[in-house]
Every structure is written in C-alpha cells, then in structure tokens.
Amino acid sequence: MKVVICEDDERQRLLMVEILTQHALMHQPSIEIVKTASSAEEVLSFLDHTAVDCYFLDIELAGELTGVQLATEIRQRDPFATIIFVTTYADQLQLTFKYKLAALDFIVKAHGETFLTELKTALDAAYEKYVQLGNGSQKFHFQVKMGEFIHNIRFDEIYYFATALQPHKVTLHSKNGYYEFYGKLNDIENLDDRFYRCHKSCLINLQHIQSIDKKHRKVTMQNGEVCPLSIRALATIHRKMDYF
Amino acid sequence: MNSLLITAILEFMAIFLALIYLLQIHIDLKQVIAMIVTIVLPTILVYIWGAEWIGIVTLFVTTTVVFYYFSKKLRVLFDVCYVFISGILADHGAQFVSEHVPYRHDLLKDISYFIFFMIFFVVLIYIFSKVLDTFINVIGISISVQLLVFTIVIMTIVVFYMNSFIPTTKDEMALVKFNLSIQIGYVLLMSLVFSFLYRTLKMNMQVERRTLEVEQFTQYMQALEEVNRDMNKFRHDYANILLTMQGYLDDDDVDGLRHYFQQYIVKTEQHTLFKQKVLGNLDNLQVVGLKGLLATKALQADEYEIAIQIEIPDVIYEIPMDMIDLSRIIGILMDNAIEASKEQVQGSIHLAVFNSSSGSVVLIIRNFIGEKSVNISQLFNERFSTKGAGRGMGLTTVKQIVQHYPNVTMNTQIDGQWFVQQLNIRQEGHKT
C-alpha cells in the first residue's frame, strides 16, 4: 500500500513519518511511504506519475490549497483512495469531511499517546480497506451511494431487500442499518447465491431466515421482520435453503 | 273548503310561530295584525285568483320581508327557507303516515294528519335551531360561504316545490325538461361547492406554510437576540472584569487571577461564544424556515449540556421538499437525537447539510451512542420506543413522509459508536 503524508510543519511531519514507518515495519511490511510533502501542489505533481492508495493530509496547509481542497482534488482523480485528515482543531467540519469527501478518519493533533494511537489505528483501517479492495472483496459487499459517500454493506449482514412504495426505490434492511437507494430488485437479483427472490417485492438472504409460515405464506427473518412468499417460492424455498 | 281553511290557518300559524321561535322576536297585537294584513291576506287573495305557485311565492316573499322588518337579521332568508323546507317535509311525512293508517272516518284522518304534521314540524325546527346555534357559535362564516349556503337552500326549496307540483302535469316532455334542469342545477351547484372547498383548502395550506415560516424565523431571531444579550452583558461587565483582574495583578496574586479567569470568565463566556458560533454556522443556510428550527434545537440541546456541532459548508439556497414535511422530519430526528443524548454521559450531536457533487442536498444527523446496542428493525416499528409507550411514532412518521417523495432517500445506520441518519434530497427530475 502506497502512502503519502502531507504536512507543512516539519516536526509534525517527521513525527508522523516515524510513527507510521515503525508501525508498518512491525505489522504490515507491504506499507510504503512513497512521498512526504509540505504542500498540496507537491502532492498533486507527484500524483501525475504515481498512483497512491492512502493519504494523511493536514487540513491547515500553508499554501494556496488547503488540505480539504487537496482532498477534493484527490477524490476526483481516485474515488477509492483512502483519505485521513489530520488537524489542529477539534471543531472542524468532521461530518462533512467524512460524508462529502468520504474521508476515512479525522485525527486531532495532540501531545501524547492518543494522537499516536489514532494514527496507527487509522493506518490499520486503511490497510484493511486496501486489502479488501485488492481481494476484490467488494464482491461480498453491497454498495449504497449517498452523494459521494459509499456505504459498503457486507452480504452476510443483509437481511433482505424490498421494493419501496415509490417506484424505482429499493430498501435494504441490514443488521446495522436501513438504507434506501434507486434501482430495481431485478437488477440485484443475481448478486449472490444466498439471495433469493421469495416474492416480487422481496429479495431475502437465505442465511437469515428465522421461520417459514406456509399457511400464511410468510417468511420471518432473524431480525423479526416478515416478508411475503409467492406461490412459486413456497415450493422451492426449502430446497434453496438446504444450501445454507 | 272547511278543512282547506283550517289547513291554511294551521300552516300560517306553524310558519309564523316557527319563525318567531327561531328569530327570538317578541310580538304584540300590532305585529300580529301587521302579519295578517301584509302576509296572510295577499297570499290568500293571490291564491284564489292567481295560480297556486304564485300564492306560494307571494307567501315566501312577504314572510321574508315582514320578518326581516321585525328582526332586522339577515338570517331571516335562511330561516324562512328552512321553515318552508320543514313544512314540505312535515306535510309529506304526515300525509304518508295518515294514508297508511286505515281510519274509518275522514275527520279522524284529518286530525291524525294535523297531529303528525305538528310533531314532524316541531322536531325539525327544534333540531335546526340547535344545529344552527352550535354552527354559528363555533365558526365565523365568511360572506362567500353564507352566499353559497343561501344558494343551496333556495335551490333546495325550489326543487322541493317543483317536485311537489310538477307531477300534476302529465306531459312527459315537461317532466324530462324538469328533471334535466334539476340535474344541471345540481351539477353546477356541486362544482361551485367543490371549487369553494378546493380554494379554501389551498388557502389554508398556504397560510399554514407561511405561519410555519414566520414562526421559524421568529425563533431564529429570538435565538440571535438571546446570544446578543449575552454578548452585551459581557461587554457591560467588561470594565468590572478588568478592574478585578487589575486587583489580582496589583497583589501579584497569580493563582487567584488564574482561578478567577477560569471560574468566572472562561466558563460563562465559553458558553456564550459557543452559542454564537452555533448560530453563526447557520449563516450558510438560506432556507429561512429551517434556520429557526435548527437554532431552537441547537440551543435546546445546549441546555441539556449536549455538545452540538452544526456544519453547513456550502450555501444552501433551496431544499426541494415541502417546508412543512422537511421541518417535521428534521424536528423529529433532532428530538430523537437530543432524547438519546440525554441518557449519555457525554452526549454529542453532529449535524451537517451540504451539496453533493451530483447536485443533491445531503443532510446528516448523528448522535453518540457509545457501546449501546440499537435494534434497527425495531426503530421503525410504530409501537416501539426505547423510551416507553407513545414515543415511537417519530421515525414511523419520518418514513411515511419520505415515502411520498420520489426524490428523497433515507438511510439509518449504526456507524461505530454513532447513530447516523442521512437524507439525500435530489433536485427534482434529476434521475440516475
């Protein structure tokens, strides 16, 4: 994983490089800091010839571009890059950074252990994401886009998909969330073997079936929610379930 | 002839008494004579020498005029109409009942008719007076609606009377024409009523929306004023603060100074500055209706010592949703967040509104929940609430509102230690 650090304060920069290099050496030797820069322009010209996976950006950069502007630029070039902000001020636009620029983390500079630990944790998280991307494990994730932000929802956490009241809207019910997105059930029907179209309005995860009520043609999921069963599905659902 | 005379006298009396009761007028002998001269005599004369229907019209017009003169109330027209309608209904009802009872003697039949007529008539008039009283007391009726009601009543009277007289003419074509005119009349009337109803409802909606906006703006102004007052107070105390600090410095009491500074200045002013900052963050929100709501909710959260942070990095001119719906959604989400944060030791709420590059407006509200587990599927359950019965309606309402918008999607999720609500509002007609 290629990492770039952009920080205009030299002491801070050296500290970050040291911490991250050490941590990488000990845990993930494949992490490599390919560039340390003190200005946004430096980073951008570096990007012209090298692809980078992960960025640690200081928000308060001296120079024409701030860290946020740099991040916006990076995001446009690479929607999958991991961006981690580092800042002096705690009351920055945290939510905006996270959801608009899809920043992975937001670390407040401070003296002492907390800052260092947060740096390491962020690096670990970035690496994990990098590995997932490399393994093509997004195959096992469903993505819901919300503006720039992408929710990656693991297949095994999804209970079911259902059509919404409004046409072209689909709802996703998972362990940790409820999501709505634009689309059709037909388009996601073949996402994975574990998903089964039990009704024209429902696509359920066969892993998470709690019980089947044949008489009322209903399926109760493990979270207690109920999906309808079509007559056709009534005949085949048991056979399908045997695989899970 | 005899019985016709009695019927006439009875009906006159019934009409007059009903009107006297309804209009609550006191009459003396002079007025009784006036009634006989101006109403009864002309009507009978016209009835005998003219046609039947002219007699009725004469009765209607003279009664209205004379009773208006007595009472000086405009509702006379309305009351007269109703008395006439009641008369017709009571007459028909009494006839119906009397015909179905096999009396041997004609006189018995007549007496039973009179009795039933009186009963029906009195009951109808009584009901009417009660209904009208509550009706008038509860709502002030506008002139246009009054006119409409009059039109309906007169129309009804005309139809009733025509209905009573037409069947005597056996001409089929006349009957068809008559029916057609009634039907057309009613269609026109109904369209009028519906257009009135539509206009009224539309106006009500506009008024409601405007009221909400004004209300919200007032709240925002109040919040601003509050902060302004705090700032002024600080400025007012400024001289005193400096003097006190001077005192500490004169005594070389650095510890005392530090204590004073921490305890009296930082603590109180931090709060004021914080409030000012939160409100300042709303500057970019050009949707007036929302400003007040967010300001109020922010100050409310602050009162409960919940750390609240509002981020609006882009100027937001418009959010393509109905203001009332949007306020309700944000109100509920903020209330939920505040409610949940109260239980936390370190309650914290973040709110962000920004434009995404795809042109939609994204609204995010999140509150800190720590390690507490939340069952997402239960949240939208009407009966469910983490705070006991009757509180769980919020999210169900939000979901119902969102369902009506093709351009709005909502996400609810647990993200680490945060409970996050996201609304994505696309510009209308923008489809991916």
GROMACS .gro file of C-alpha atoms in nm, chain B:
model
  432
  245MET     CA    1 -11.349   2.411   0.188
  246ASN     CA    2 -11.372   2.400   0.560
  247SER     CA    3 -11.077   2.171   0.602
  248LEU     CA    4 -10.877   2.374   0.348
  249LEU     CA    5 -10.932   2.684   0.557
  250ILE     CA    6 -10.822   2.506   0.873
  251THR     CA    7 -10.515   2.372   0.695
  252ALA     CA    8 -10.430   2.719   0.574
  253ILE     CA    9 -10.471   2.876   0.919
  254LEU     CA   10 -10.269   2.595   1.073
  255GLU     CA   11  -9.989   2.627   0.826
  256PHE     CA   12  -9.973   3.002   0.859
  257MET     CA   13  -9.957   2.968   1.236
  258ALA     CA   14  -9.692   2.699   1.214
  259ILE     CA   15  -9.475   2.911   0.991
  260PHE     CA   16  -9.514   3.224   1.199
  261LEU     CA   17  -9.455   3.051   1.532
  262ALA     CA   18  -9.150   2.871   1.398
  263LEU     CA   19  -9.001   3.196   1.274
  264ILE     CA   20  -9.081   3.377   1.595
  265TYR     CA   21  -8.907   3.097   1.786
  266LEU     CA   22  -8.606   3.082   1.560
  267LEU     CA   23  -8.551   3.456   1.538
  268GLN     CA   24  -8.636   3.509   1.903
  269ILE     CA   25  -8.862   3.809   1.850
  270HIS     CA   26  -9.132   3.932   2.082
  271ILE     CA   27  -9.458   4.016   1.916
  272ASP     CA   28  -9.756   4.218   2.022
  273LEU     CA   29 -10.102   4.260   1.878
  274LYS     CA   30  -9.986   4.528   1.635
  275GLN     CA   31  -9.741   4.291   1.479
  276VAL     CA   32  -9.996   4.013   1.458
  277ILE     CA   33 -10.228   4.241   1.269
  278ALA     CA   34  -9.939   4.350   1.051
  279MET     CA   35  -9.867   3.989   0.967
  280ILE     CA   36 -10.228   3.918   0.877
  281VAL     CA   37 -10.256   4.224   0.661
  282THR     CA   38  -9.923   4.200   0.486
  283ILE     CA   39  -9.880   3.824   0.456
  284VAL     CA   40 -10.197   3.628   0.505
  285LEU     CA   41 -10.441   3.841   0.309
  286PRO     CA   42 -10.225   3.896  -0.001
  287THR     CA   43 -10.134   3.530  -0.010
  288ILE     CA   44 -10.493   3.412   0.011
  289LEU     CA   45 -10.604   3.663  -0.248
  290VAL     CA   46 -10.332   3.565  -0.490
  291TYR     CA   47 -10.400   3.200  -0.415
  292ILE     CA   48 -10.765   3.230  -0.502
  293TRP     CA   49 -10.738   3.449  -0.810
  294GLY     CA   50 -10.393   3.361  -0.930
  295ALA     CA   51 -10.220   3.029  -0.961
  296GLU     CA   52 -10.118   2.806  -0.677
  297TRP     CA   53  -9.745   2.860  -0.722
  298ILE     CA   54  -9.780   3.238  -0.731
  299GLY     CA   55  -9.951   3.212  -0.395
  300ILE     CA   56  -9.657   3.026  -0.253
  301VAL     CA   57  -9.407   3.271  -0.397
  302THR     CA   58  -9.610   3.556  -0.251
  303LEU     CA   59  -9.612   3.386   0.087
  304PHE     CA   60  -9.236   3.332   0.069
  305VAL     CA   61  -9.155   3.689  -0.032
  306THR     CA   62  -9.393   3.863   0.206
  307THR     CA   63  -9.289   3.646   0.501
  308THR     CA   64  -8.923   3.716   0.435
  309VAL     CA   65  -8.975   4.089   0.404
  310VAL     CA   66  -9.203   4.123   0.707
  311PHE     CA   67  -8.986   3.912   0.934
  312TYR     CA   68  -8.677   4.092   0.821
  313TYR     CA   69  -8.853   4.411   0.919
  314PHE     CA   70  -8.934   4.261   1.259
  315SER     CA   71  -8.595   4.116   1.343
  316LYS     CA   72  -8.352   4.316   1.129
  317LYS     CA   73  -8.145   4.000   1.091
  318LEU     CA   74  -8.014   3.881   0.756
  319ARG     CA   75  -8.054   3.520   0.852
  320VAL     CA   76  -8.430   3.560   0.808
  321LEU     CA   77  -8.396   3.448   0.447
  322PHE     CA   78  -8.217   3.138   0.563
  323ASP     CA   79  -8.469   3.066   0.837
  324VAL     CA   80  -8.768   3.121   0.610
  325CYS     CA   81  -8.618   2.879   0.361
  326TYR     CA   82  -8.567   2.620   0.627
  327VAL     CA   83  -8.917   2.666   0.771
  328PHE     CA   84  -9.059   2.612   0.423
  329ILE     CA   85  -8.849   2.301   0.368
  330SER     CA   86  -8.954   2.169   0.707
  331GLY     CA   87  -9.316   2.246   0.619
  332ILE     CA   88  -9.293   2.045   0.299
  333LEU     CA   89  -9.115   1.756   0.469
  334ALA     CA   90  -9.360   1.752   0.761
  335ASP     CA   91  -9.655   1.775   0.522
  336HIS     CA   92  -9.533   1.484   0.312
  337GLY     CA   93  -9.442   1.281   0.616
  338ALA     CA   94  -9.779   1.339   0.780
  339GLN     CA   95  -9.963   1.253   0.460
  340PHE     CA   96  -9.764   0.936   0.424
  341VAL     CA   97  -9.836   0.826   0.779
  342SER     CA   98 -10.205   0.915   0.766
  343GLU     CA   99 -10.261   0.736   0.437
  344HIS     CA  100 -10.117   0.417   0.578
  345VAL     CA  101 -10.343   0.409   0.881
  346PRO     CA  102 -10.692   0.274   0.794
  347TYR     CA  103 -10.921   0.529   0.954
  348ARG     CA  104 -11.289   0.482   0.911
  349HIS     CA  105 -11.377   0.843   0.925
  350ASP     CA  106 -11.236   1.125   0.714
  351LEU     CA  107 -11.228   1.358   1.009
  352LEU     CA  108 -11.008   1.116   1.204
  353LYS     CA  109 -10.774   1.106   0.908
  354ASP     CA  110 -10.756   1.486   0.902
  355ILE     CA  111 -10.691   1.507   1.273
  356SER     CA  112 -10.416   1.247   1.257
  357TYR     CA  113 -10.265   1.437   0.967
  358PHE     CA  114 -10.259   1.759   1.170
  359ILE     CA  115 -10.107   1.591   1.471
  360PHE     CA  116  -9.833   1.422   1.274
  361PHE     CA  117  -9.765   1.739   1.078
  362MET     CA  118  -9.718   1.932   1.400
  363ILE     CA  119  -9.491   1.668   1.554
  364PHE     CA  120  -9.266   1.646   1.247
  365PHE     CA  121  -9.257   2.019   1.203
  366VAL     CA  122  -9.172   2.095   1.566
  367VAL     CA  123  -8.899   1.833   1.573
  368LEU     CA  124  -8.741   1.961   1.252
  369ILE     CA  125  -8.748   2.320   1.370
  370TYR     CA  126  -8.602   2.227   1.705
  371ILE     CA  127  -8.317   2.029   1.552
  372PHE     CA  128  -8.247   2.314   1.315
  373SER     CA  129  -8.231   2.575   1.588
  374LYS     CA  130  -7.985   2.363   1.788
  375VAL     CA  131  -7.766   2.285   1.489
  376LEU     CA  132  -7.764   2.643   1.373
  377ASP     CA  133  -7.670   2.770   1.717
  378THR     CA  134  -7.365   2.549   1.750
  379PHE     CA  135  -7.276   2.609   1.388
  380ILE     CA  136  -7.278   2.985   1.424
  381ASN     CA  137  -7.108   2.980   1.761
  382VAL     CA  138  -6.825   2.753   1.656
  383ILE     CA  139  -6.722   2.912   1.330
  384GLY     CA  140  -6.750   3.259   1.196
  385ILE     CA  141  -6.876   3.210   0.844
  386SER     CA  142  -6.742   3.424   0.563
  387ILE     CA  143  -6.978   3.614   0.334
  388SER     CA  144  -6.897   3.394   0.035
  389VAL     CA  145  -6.980   3.080   0.228
  390GLN     CA  146  -7.303   3.238   0.354
  391LEU     CA  147  -7.399   3.318  -0.003
  392LEU     CA  148  -7.320   2.963  -0.103
  393VAL     CA  149  -7.534   2.824   0.177
  394PHE     CA  150  -7.821   3.052   0.075
  395THR     CA  151  -7.790   2.937  -0.283
  396ILE     CA  152  -7.801   2.577  -0.174
  397VAL     CA  153  -8.101   2.634   0.049
  398ILE     CA  154  -8.301   2.829  -0.210
  399MET     CA  155  -8.211   2.576  -0.474
  400THR     CA  156  -8.336   2.302  -0.247
  401ILE     CA  157  -8.661   2.486  -0.181
  402VAL     CA  158  -8.721   2.542  -0.550
  403VAL     CA  159  -8.654   2.178  -0.626
  404PHE     CA  160  -8.879   2.063  -0.344
  405TYR     CA  161  -9.166   2.280  -0.459
  406MET     CA  162  -9.127   2.197  -0.822
  407ASN     CA  163  -9.117   1.838  -0.718
  408SER     CA  164  -9.448   1.875  -0.538
  409PHE     CA  165  -9.627   2.044  -0.826
  410ILE     CA  166  -9.485   1.903  -1.146
  411PRO     CA  167  -9.626   1.550  -1.118
  412THR     CA  168  -9.974   1.701  -1.166
  413THR     CA  169  -9.886   1.790  -1.521
  414LYS     CA  170  -9.889   1.469  -1.715
  415ASP     CA  171  -9.677   1.594  -2.003
  416GLU     CA  172  -9.380   1.361  -2.032
  417MET     CA  173  -9.162   1.612  -2.212
  418ALA     CA  174  -9.219   1.864  -1.935
  419LEU     CA  175  -9.108   1.606  -1.686
  420VAL     CA  176  -8.789   1.538  -1.880
  421LYS     CA  177  -8.715   1.908  -1.905
  422PHE     CA  178  -8.781   1.947  -1.538
  423ASN     CA  179  -8.552   1.663  -1.443
  424LEU     CA  180  -8.282   1.792  -1.672
  425SER     CA  181  -8.297   2.139  -1.519
  426ILE     CA  182  -8.272   1.993  -1.171
  427GLN     CA  183  -7.975   1.780  -1.270
  428ILE     CA  184  -7.793   2.062  -1.442
  429GLY     CA  185  -7.864   2.288  -1.149
  430TYR     CA  186  -7.720   2.037  -0.908
  431VAL     CA  187  -7.412   1.973  -1.117
  432LEU     CA  188  -7.345   2.345  -1.130
  433LEU     CA  189  -7.402   2.378  -0.760
  434MET     CA  190  -7.172   2.091  -0.678
  435SER     CA  191  -6.895   2.229  -0.898
  436LEU     CA  192  -6.934   2.557  -0.717
  437VAL     CA  193  -6.916   2.386  -0.380
  438PHE     CA  194  -6.608   2.190  -0.482
  439SER     CA  195  -6.430   2.490  -0.621
  440PHE     CA  196  -6.500   2.669  -0.296
  441LEU     CA  197  -6.375   2.377  -0.096
  442TYR     CA  198  -6.063   2.350  -0.309
  443ARG     CA  199  -5.987   2.718  -0.277
  444THR     CA  200  -6.038   2.715   0.095
  445LEU     CA  201  -5.814   2.413   0.144
  446LYS     CA  202  -5.546   2.561  -0.075
  447MET     CA  203  -5.558   2.888   0.111
  448ASN     CA  204  -5.539   2.707   0.442
  449MET     CA  205  -5.229   2.523   0.327
  450GLN     CA  206  -5.061   2.844   0.219
  451VAL     CA  207  -5.148   3.009   0.545
  452GLU     CA  208  -5.013   2.712   0.736
  453ARG     CA  209  -4.688   2.719   0.543
  454ARG     CA  210  -4.648   3.091   0.584
  455THR     CA  211  -4.722   3.067   0.956
  456LEU     CA  212  -4.459   2.799   0.997
  457GLU     CA  213  -4.201   3.007   0.815
  458VAL     CA  214  -4.276   3.315   1.021
  459GLU     CA  215  -4.272   3.109   1.337
  460GLN     CA  216  -3.936   2.958   1.250
  461PHE     CA  217  -3.791   3.291   1.159
  462THR     CA  218  -3.914   3.442   1.484
  463GLN     CA  219  -3.748   3.161   1.673
  464TYR     CA  220  -3.424   3.227   1.492
  465MET     CA  221  -3.447   3.595   1.571
  466GLN     CA  222  -3.513   3.516   1.935
  467ALA     CA  223  -3.214   3.286   1.948
  468LEU     CA  224  -2.999   3.556   1.792
  469GLU     CA  225  -3.129   3.812   2.038
  470GLU     CA  226  -3.054   3.584   2.328
  471VAL     CA  227  -2.695   3.544   2.218
  472ASN     CA  228  -2.673   3.914   2.152
  473ARG     CA  229  -2.795   3.988   2.502
  474ASP     CA  230  -2.532   3.759   2.646
  475MET     CA  231  -2.263   3.934   2.444
  476ASN     CA  232  -2.386   4.273   2.559
  477LYS     CA  233  -2.380   4.157   2.915
  478PHE     CA  234  -2.021   4.054   2.872
  479ARG     CA  235  -1.937   4.392   2.730
  480HIS     CA  236  -2.117   4.555   3.015
  481ASP     CA  237  -1.921   4.356   3.270
  482TYR     CA  238  -1.602   4.421   3.081
  483ALA     CA  239  -1.492   4.717   3.292
  484ASN     CA  240  -1.565   4.529   3.613
  485ILE     CA  241  -1.374   4.227   3.496
  486LEU     CA  242  -1.072   4.438   3.407
  487LEU     CA  243  -1.083   4.608   3.745
  488THR     CA  244  -1.097   4.278   3.928
  489MET     CA  245  -0.806   4.146   3.726
  490GLN     CA  246  -0.616   4.465   3.798
  491GLY     CA  247  -0.674   4.396   4.167
  492TYR     CA  248  -0.527   4.047   4.142
  493LEU     CA  249  -0.230   4.180   3.947
  494ASP     CA  250  -0.168   4.456   4.197
  495ASP     CA  251  -0.148   4.195   4.469
  496ASP     CA  252   0.071   3.973   4.249
  497ASP     CA  253  -0.185   3.700   4.314
  498VAL     CA  254  -0.139   3.490   4.003
  499ASP     CA  255  -0.316   3.188   4.148
  500GLY     CA  256  -0.615   3.399   4.240
  501LEU     CA  257  -0.614   3.551   3.893
  502ARG     CA  258  -0.597   3.209   3.733
  503HIS     CA  259  -0.884   3.086   3.945
  504TYR     CA  260  -1.091   3.395   3.868
  505PHE     CA  261  -1.020   3.368   3.498
  506GLN     CA  262  -1.105   3.002   3.480
  507GLN     CA  263  -1.408   3.017   3.700
  508TYR     CA  264  -1.578   3.338   3.600
  509ILE     CA  265  -1.464   3.429   3.256
  510VAL     CA  266  -1.384   3.114   3.064
  511LYS     CA  267  -1.677   2.916   3.194
  512THR     CA  268  -1.950   3.169   3.133
  513GLU     CA  269  -1.813   3.319   2.818
  514GLN     CA  270  -1.731   2.989   2.661
  515HIS     CA  271  -2.098   2.919   2.668
  516THR     CA  272  -2.194   3.247   2.508
  517LEU     CA  273  -1.927   3.216   2.245
  518PHE     CA  274  -2.035   2.864   2.177
  519LYS     CA  275  -2.394   2.967   2.121
  520GLN     CA  276  -2.284   3.245   1.893
  521LYS     CA  277  -2.074   3.004   1.696
  522VAL     CA  278  -2.353   2.754   1.653
  523LEU     CA  279  -2.584   3.024   1.524
  524GLY     CA  280  -2.307   3.160   1.307
  525ASN     CA  281  -2.279   2.821   1.146
  526LEU     CA  282  -2.634   2.859   1.025
  527ASP     CA  283  -2.538   3.158   0.809
  528ASN     CA  284  -2.498   2.946   0.500
  529LEU     CA  285  -2.846   2.806   0.531
  530GLN     CA  286  -3.062   3.032   0.319
  531VAL     CA  287  -3.376   2.828   0.381
  532VAL     CA  288  -3.540   3.063   0.626
  533GLY     CA  289  -3.789   2.810   0.756
  534LEU     CA  290  -3.516   2.575   0.871
  535LYS     CA  291  -3.292   2.832   1.035
  536GLY     CA  292  -3.525   2.885   1.327
  537LEU     CA  293  -3.585   2.516   1.378
  538LEU     CA  294  -3.215   2.431   1.383
  539ALA     CA  295  -3.132   2.729   1.605
  540THR     CA  296  -3.400   2.628   1.853
  541LYS     CA  297  -3.297   2.265   1.856
  542ALA     CA  298  -2.931   2.358   1.893
  543LEU     CA  299  -2.999   2.580   2.191
  544GLN     CA  300  -3.228   2.315   2.334
  545ALA     CA  301  -2.952   2.055   2.307
  546ASP     CA  302  -2.709   2.301   2.462
  547GLU     CA  303  -2.940   2.343   2.759
  548TYR     CA  304  -2.913   1.971   2.827
  549GLU     CA  305  -2.534   2.008   2.805
  550ILE     CA  306  -2.515   1.809   2.488
  551ALA     CA  307  -2.224   1.906   2.267
  552ILE     CA  308  -2.379   2.012   1.941
  553GLN     CA  309  -2.197   2.088   1.622
  554ILE     CA  310  -2.356   2.222   1.306
  555GLU     CA  311  -2.172   2.213   0.976
  556ILE     CA  312  -2.307   2.390   0.672
  557PRO     CA  313  -2.005   2.442   0.448
  558ASP     CA  314  -2.197   2.527   0.131
  559VAL     CA  315  -2.457   2.795   0.082
  560ILE     CA  316  -2.789   2.613   0.067
  561TYR     CA  317  -3.050   2.816  -0.117
  562GLU     CA  318  -3.321   2.562  -0.155
  563ILE     CA  319  -3.412   2.213  -0.049
  564PRO     CA  320  -3.659   2.058  -0.294
  565MET     CA  321  -3.908   1.934  -0.039
  566ASP     CA  322  -4.220   2.077   0.114
  567MET     CA  323  -4.122   2.303   0.402
  568ILE     CA  324  -4.374   2.153   0.643
  569ASP     CA  325  -4.261   1.797   0.571
  570LEU     CA  326  -3.895   1.888   0.594
  571SER     CA  327  -3.944   2.068   0.925
  572ARG     CA  328  -4.131   1.774   1.064
  573ILE     CA  329  -3.861   1.529   0.961
  574ILE     CA  330  -3.574   1.738   1.095
  575GLY     CA  331  -3.771   1.817   1.410
  576ILE     CA  332  -3.831   1.451   1.481
  577LEU     CA  333  -3.473   1.346   1.402
  578MET     CA  334  -3.331   1.622   1.621
  579ASP     CA  335  -3.572   1.543   1.904
  580ASN     CA  336  -3.472   1.178   1.887
  581ALA     CA  337  -3.105   1.268   1.888
  582ILE     CA  338  -3.149   1.501   2.186
  583GLU     CA  339  -3.360   1.243   2.369
  584ALA     CA  340  -3.097   0.973   2.315
  585SER     CA  341  -2.808   1.202   2.405
  586LYS     CA  342  -2.965   1.295   2.736
  587GLU     CA  343  -2.905   0.940   2.850
  588GLN     CA  344  -2.539   0.955   2.755
  589VAL     CA  345  -2.275   1.083   2.990
  590GLN     CA  346  -2.112   1.271   2.707
  591GLY     CA  347  -2.399   1.347   2.475
  592SER     CA  348  -2.294   1.471   2.138
  593ILE     CA  349  -2.488   1.560   1.825
  594HIS     CA  350  -2.346   1.649   1.487
  595LEU     CA  351  -2.547   1.789   1.204
  596ALA     CA  352  -2.432   1.861   0.852
  597VAL     CA  353  -2.602   1.992   0.542
  598PHE     CA  354  -2.408   2.011   0.217
  599ASN     CA  355  -2.440   1.989  -0.159
  600SER     CA  356  -2.303   1.671  -0.308
  601SER     CA  357  -2.126   1.687  -0.640
  602SER     CA  358  -2.416   1.503  -0.803
  603GLY     CA  359  -2.637   1.801  -0.725
  604SER     CA  360  -2.835   1.665  -0.436
  605VAL     CA  361  -2.859   1.810  -0.088
  606VAL     CA  362  -2.734   1.575   0.182
  607LEU     CA  363  -2.847   1.614   0.540
  608ILE     CA  364  -2.680   1.413   0.814
  609ILE     CA  365  -2.765   1.399   1.180
  610ARG     CA  366  -2.569   1.172   1.408
  611ASN     CA  367  -2.560   1.125   1.781
  612PHE     CA  368  -2.315   0.946   2.002
  613ILE     CA  369  -2.446   0.620   2.143
  614GLY     CA  370  -2.126   0.461   2.268
  615GLU     CA  371  -2.148   0.087   2.310
  616LYS     CA  372  -2.525   0.083   2.341
  617SER     CA  373  -2.688  -0.158   2.102
  618VAL     CA  374  -2.976  -0.044   1.887
  619ASN     CA  375  -3.209  -0.272   1.701
  620ILE     CA  376  -3.261  -0.103   1.367
  621SER     CA  377  -3.558  -0.308   1.257
  622GLN     CA  378  -3.746  -0.219   1.573
  623LEU     CA  379  -3.688   0.153   1.536
  624PHE     CA  380  -3.944   0.187   1.261
  625ASN     CA  381  -4.198  -0.016   1.447
  626GLU     CA  382  -4.489   0.208   1.544
  627ARG     CA  383  -4.530   0.064   1.888
  628PHE     CA  384  -4.165   0.053   1.967
  629SER     CA  385  -3.971   0.315   2.151
  630THR     CA  386  -3.663   0.299   2.365
  631LYS     CA  387  -3.837   0.547   2.591
  632GLY     CA  388  -4.158   0.359   2.655
  633ALA     CA  389  -4.502   0.371   2.505
  634GLY     CA  390  -4.625   0.658   2.296
  635ARG     CA  391  -4.286   0.783   2.190
  636GLY     CA  392  -4.218   0.556   1.900
  637MET     CA  393  -4.427   0.739   1.644
  638GLY     CA  394  -4.146   0.966   1.532
  639LEU     CA  395  -3.947   0.752   1.295
  640THR     CA  396  -4.256   0.590   1.150
  641THR     CA  397  -4.382   0.936   1.062
  642VAL     CA  398  -4.047   1.026   0.907
  643LYS     CA  399  -4.053   0.711   0.699
  644GLN     CA  400  -4.407   0.777   0.583
  645ILE     CA  401  -4.321   1.130   0.474
  646VAL     CA  402  -4.009   1.017   0.290
  647GLN     CA  403  -4.209   0.751   0.111
  648HIS     CA  404  -4.411   1.021  -0.060
  649TYR     CA  405  -4.108   1.180  -0.221
  650PRO     CA  406  -3.958   1.013  -0.526
  651ASN     CA  407  -3.650   1.235  -0.493
  652VAL     CA  408  -3.569   1.161  -0.130
  653THR     CA  409  -3.393   0.860   0.018
  654MET     CA  410  -3.317   0.799   0.380
  655ASN     CA  411  -3.051   0.587   0.546
  656THR     CA  412  -3.040   0.495   0.909
  657GLN     CA  413  -2.740   0.313   1.043
  658ILE     CA  414  -2.509   0.243   1.329
  659ASP     CA  415  -2.160   0.354   1.240
  660GLY     CA  416  -1.922   0.255   1.514
  661GLN     CA  417  -2.032   0.445   1.821
  662TRP     CA  418  -2.263   0.676   1.631
  663PHE     CA  419  -2.625   0.651   1.532
  664VAL     CA  420  -2.647   0.815   1.191
  665GLN     CA  421  -2.946   0.942   0.995
  666GLN     CA  422  -2.891   1.054   0.638
  667LEU     CA  423  -3.130   1.220   0.400
  668ASN     CA  424  -3.039   1.251   0.037
  669ILE     CA  425  -3.262   1.501  -0.143
  670ARG     CA  426  -3.219   1.515  -0.517
  671GLN     CA  427  -3.315   1.808  -0.734
  672GLU     CA  428  -3.649   1.724  -0.882
  673GLY     CA  429  -3.644   1.549  -1.215
  674HIS     CA  430  -3.281   1.454  -1.171
  675LYS     CA  431  -3.264   1.082  -1.220
  676THR     CA  432  -2.972   0.846  -1.228
   0.00000   0.00000   0.00000
